[in-house]
Amino acid sequence: MPPTTTEASRYQQLRGHLAYLKLADAAEALPAVLDTAKAEKLSTTATLEKLLRIEVQATEARRLTGRLRFANLPTAATLDDFDYDAQPGVDPALIADLASNRYLDSATNILLIGPPGVGKTMLAVGLARRAAEAGHRTYFTNAADLAARCHRAAIEGRWATTMRFYAGPAALVIDELGYLPLPAEAASALFQVVNQRYLKTSIIMTTNRPITEWGQVLGDTSVAAALLDRLLHRSVVIDITGDSYRLRDHHARTDNLRRALRPTTPSQGPYGDHRA
Ligand code: ADP
Ligand code: MG
């Protein structure tokens, strides 16, 4: 029997093994890898490594796509897009440290506080994306959605399942606490989500309300105190007090307009000395 026939049937068997094991990318790459191996006289080890690396890379890419789809991120923002010059209150070194995802190992929470438009959601999305990219299960939601979903779950008898869902991700973003008035039972749902994750997994929370007002926001001062106790115990608080990024262009335009109208008094602010 000529060796090529044996080789051909071996090749078919190999294809069969790869198909059976559902290694579709390796199966597809097999002819090219074998050609390269022959042409470049690769060792058996090098050839196998080359073939399996293709499958590993494809699997990693698929898993990343899956994690990002699950993460439910509302925008394509990344930390690299963040303009630190526009927001001097945000320390680039701190964000770089958080971008390493080390805070997830110690279940440290991140609280981003500040008025609308200062980049809280952008940073939360950027950090969540980093976590997902590094292989962590990540989920983005906002306080109103979380409250609504917990409310439905309570009515439909799915409370335990829903709590397990919010306990699952290594990084859970709860965006926009304080923007919308929350229904009465939301405080306890939010507390339970925070409490079951306490010291186990991280929460990235954003809010436009100082923590002194959370009693009002949650409609219950003792629940707010207990929630803040868990949330802040091991946490990084980023207090952003700067100007709204959304209004920046608007400010620049009005500043330009003002300068154009009053060319002799360029340094005056909006409440400038009107006696001049
Ligand atoms: P917040 O959640 O604090 O209300 P966002 O994160 O939604 O603010 O930011 C509002 C808009 O301005 C978004 O389009 C965001 O990408 C952009 N933005 C805010 N801060 C910055 C920044 N420092 N660099 C680049 N873009 C920014
Ligand atoms: Mg926001």
Coordinates of C-alpha atoms in Angstrom, one line a residue, residues 23-209:
L23 CA -12.7 22.1 17.0
A24 CA -14.0 23.7 13.8
D25 CA -11.4 26.4 13.5
A26 CA -8.5 23.9 13.9
A27 CA -10.3 21.6 11.3
E28 CA -10.5 24.5 8.9
A29 CA -6.9 25.5 9.4
L30 CA -5.6 22.0 9.2
P31 CA -4.6 21.8 5.5
A32 CA -2.8 25.2 5.7
V33 CA -1.0 24.3 8.9
L34 CA 0.2 20.9 7.5
D35 CA 1.4 22.6 4.3
T36 CA 3.4 25.2 6.4
A37 CA 4.7 22.4 8.6
K38 CA 6.0 20.6 5.5
A39 CA 7.4 23.7 3.8
E40 CA 9.1 25.0 7.0
K41 CA 10.0 21.5 8.3
L42 CA 8.3 22.2 11.6
S43 CA 8.6 19.7 14.4
T44 CA 5.6 17.7 15.5
T45 CA 5.4 19.8 18.7
A46 CA 5.5 23.1 16.8
T47 CA 2.9 21.9 14.3
L48 CA 0.5 20.7 17.0
E49 CA 1.0 24.0 18.9
K50 CA 0.3 26.0 15.8
L51 CA -2.9 24.1 15.1
L52 CA -4.2 24.3 18.6
R53 CA -3.3 27.9 19.1
I54 CA -5.6 28.7 16.2
E55 CA -8.5 27.0 18.0
V56 CA -7.6 28.6 21.4
Q57 CA -7.5 32.1 19.8
A58 CA -10.9 31.5 18.1
T59 CA -12.4 30.3 21.3
E60 CA -11.1 33.3 23.3
A61 CA -12.5 35.6 20.7
R62 CA -15.9 33.9 20.8
R63 CA -15.9 34.0 24.6
L64 CA -15.0 37.7 24.6
T65 CA -17.9 38.4 22.2
G66 CA -20.2 36.5 24.5
R67 CA -19.1 38.3 27.6
L68 CA -19.4 41.7 26.0
R69 CA -22.9 40.8 24.7
F70 CA -23.9 39.7 28.2
A71 CA -22.3 42.8 29.7
N72 CA -25.1 45.0 28.2
L73 CA -22.9 48.0 27.9
P74 CA -24.9 51.1 26.7
T75 CA -22.0 52.7 24.7
A76 CA -18.8 51.8 23.0
A77 CA -16.8 54.1 25.3
T78 CA -13.4 52.9 26.5
L79 CA -11.1 54.3 29.2
D80 CA -8.7 55.3 26.4
D81 CA -11.3 57.8 25.1
F82 CA -11.5 59.6 28.4
D83 CA -10.1 63.2 28.2
Y84 CA -8.4 63.9 31.6
D85 CA -7.6 67.5 30.7
A86 CA -11.3 68.1 30.4
Q87 CA -11.9 66.7 33.9
P88 CA -9.0 67.6 36.2
G89 CA -10.8 66.1 39.2
V90 CA -10.2 62.6 37.8
D91 CA -6.8 61.2 38.6
P92 CA -5.3 59.3 35.6
A93 CA -3.1 57.2 37.9
L94 CA -6.1 56.0 39.8
I95 CA -8.0 55.1 36.7
A96 CA -5.0 53.3 35.3
D97 CA -4.8 51.3 38.5
L98 CA -8.5 50.4 38.3
A99 CA -8.0 49.5 34.7
S100 CA -5.7 46.7 35.9
N101 CA -8.9 45.1 37.3
R102 CA -7.0 44.4 40.6
Y103 CA -9.9 45.9 42.6
L104 CA -12.0 42.9 41.5
D105 CA -9.7 40.5 43.4
S106 CA -10.5 42.3 46.7
A107 CA -14.2 42.8 45.8
T108 CA -13.6 46.6 46.1
N109 CA -16.5 48.8 45.0
I110 CA -16.2 51.9 42.9
L111 CA -18.5 54.8 43.6
L112 CA -18.6 57.6 41.0
I113 CA -20.3 60.7 42.3
G114 CA -20.9 64.0 40.4
P115 CA -23.4 66.1 38.6
P116 CA -24.7 65.1 35.1
G117 CA -22.4 65.1 32.1
V118 CA -19.0 64.8 33.9
G119 CA -18.2 61.3 32.6
K120 CA -19.4 59.0 35.3
T121 CA -21.2 56.6 33.0
M122 CA -18.3 56.8 30.5
L123 CA -15.9 55.7 33.2
A124 CA -18.2 53.0 34.5
V125 CA -18.6 51.6 30.9
G126 CA -14.9 51.8 30.3
L127 CA -14.1 49.9 33.5
A128 CA -16.8 47.3 32.8
R129 CA -15.3 46.8 29.3
R130 CA -11.9 46.3 30.8
A131 CA -13.3 43.7 33.2
A132 CA -15.1 41.8 30.4
E133 CA -12.0 42.0 28.2
A134 CA -9.9 40.4 31.0
G135 CA -12.3 37.5 31.2
H136 CA -14.5 38.7 34.1
R137 CA -18.3 38.2 34.0
T138 CA -19.6 41.7 33.8
Y139 CA -23.1 43.2 33.8
F140 CA -24.3 46.8 33.3
T141 CA -27.6 48.0 34.5
N142 CA -29.1 51.1 36.1
A143 CA -30.8 51.6 39.4
A144 CA -34.3 52.1 37.9
D145 CA -34.0 48.9 35.8
L146 CA -32.7 46.9 38.6
A147 CA -35.5 48.0 40.8
A148 CA -38.2 47.3 38.1
R149 CA -36.7 43.9 37.4
C150 CA -36.7 43.0 41.1
H151 CA -40.2 44.2 41.5
R152 CA -41.4 42.0 38.6
A153 CA -39.4 39.1 40.0
A154 CA -41.2 39.5 43.4
I155 CA -44.6 39.4 41.8
E156 CA -43.8 36.5 39.5
G157 CA -42.2 34.4 42.2
R158 CA -38.6 34.6 40.7
W159 CA -37.0 36.5 43.5
A160 CA -34.3 34.0 44.4
T161 CA -33.4 33.5 40.7
T162 CA -33.1 37.2 40.2
M163 CA -31.0 37.7 43.3
R164 CA -28.7 34.9 42.0
F165 CA -28.5 36.7 38.7
Y166 CA -27.3 39.9 40.3
A167 CA -24.9 38.0 42.5
G168 CA -23.2 36.3 39.5
P169 CA -21.1 38.9 37.7
A170 CA -17.6 39.7 39.1
A171 CA -18.3 43.3 38.2
L172 CA -21.8 44.8 38.4
V173 CA -22.5 48.4 37.2
I174 CA -25.4 50.1 38.8
D175 CA -25.7 53.4 36.9
E176 CA -27.7 56.5 37.7
L177 CA -28.8 56.1 41.3
G178 CA -30.8 59.2 42.2
Y179 CA -31.8 60.3 38.7
L180 CA -35.3 58.8 38.8
P181 CA -37.4 58.6 41.9
L182 CA -37.4 55.0 43.0
P183 CA -40.5 53.1 44.1
A184 CA -40.8 52.3 47.8
E185 CA -39.6 48.7 47.7
A186 CA -36.5 49.6 45.5
A187 CA -34.4 50.4 48.5
S188 CA -34.7 46.9 49.9
A189 CA -34.0 45.3 46.5
L190 CA -31.0 47.4 46.1
F191 CA -29.8 46.7 49.6
Q192 CA -30.2 42.9 49.0
V193 CA -28.2 43.1 45.8
V194 CA -25.4 45.1 47.5
N195 CA -25.5 42.9 50.6
Q196 CA -25.2 39.6 48.9
R197 CA -22.2 40.9 46.9
Y198 CA -20.6 42.4 50.0
L199 CA -16.9 41.3 50.3
K200 CA -17.4 38.8 47.4
T201 CA -17.8 40.8 44.2
S202 CA -17.4 44.4 43.1
I203 CA -20.1 47.0 42.3
I204 CA -19.4 50.1 40.2
M205 CA -22.1 52.6 41.1
T206 CA -22.7 56.0 39.7
T207 CA -24.9 58.8 41.3
N208 CA -25.6 62.4 40.9
R209 CA -26.5 62.7 44.6

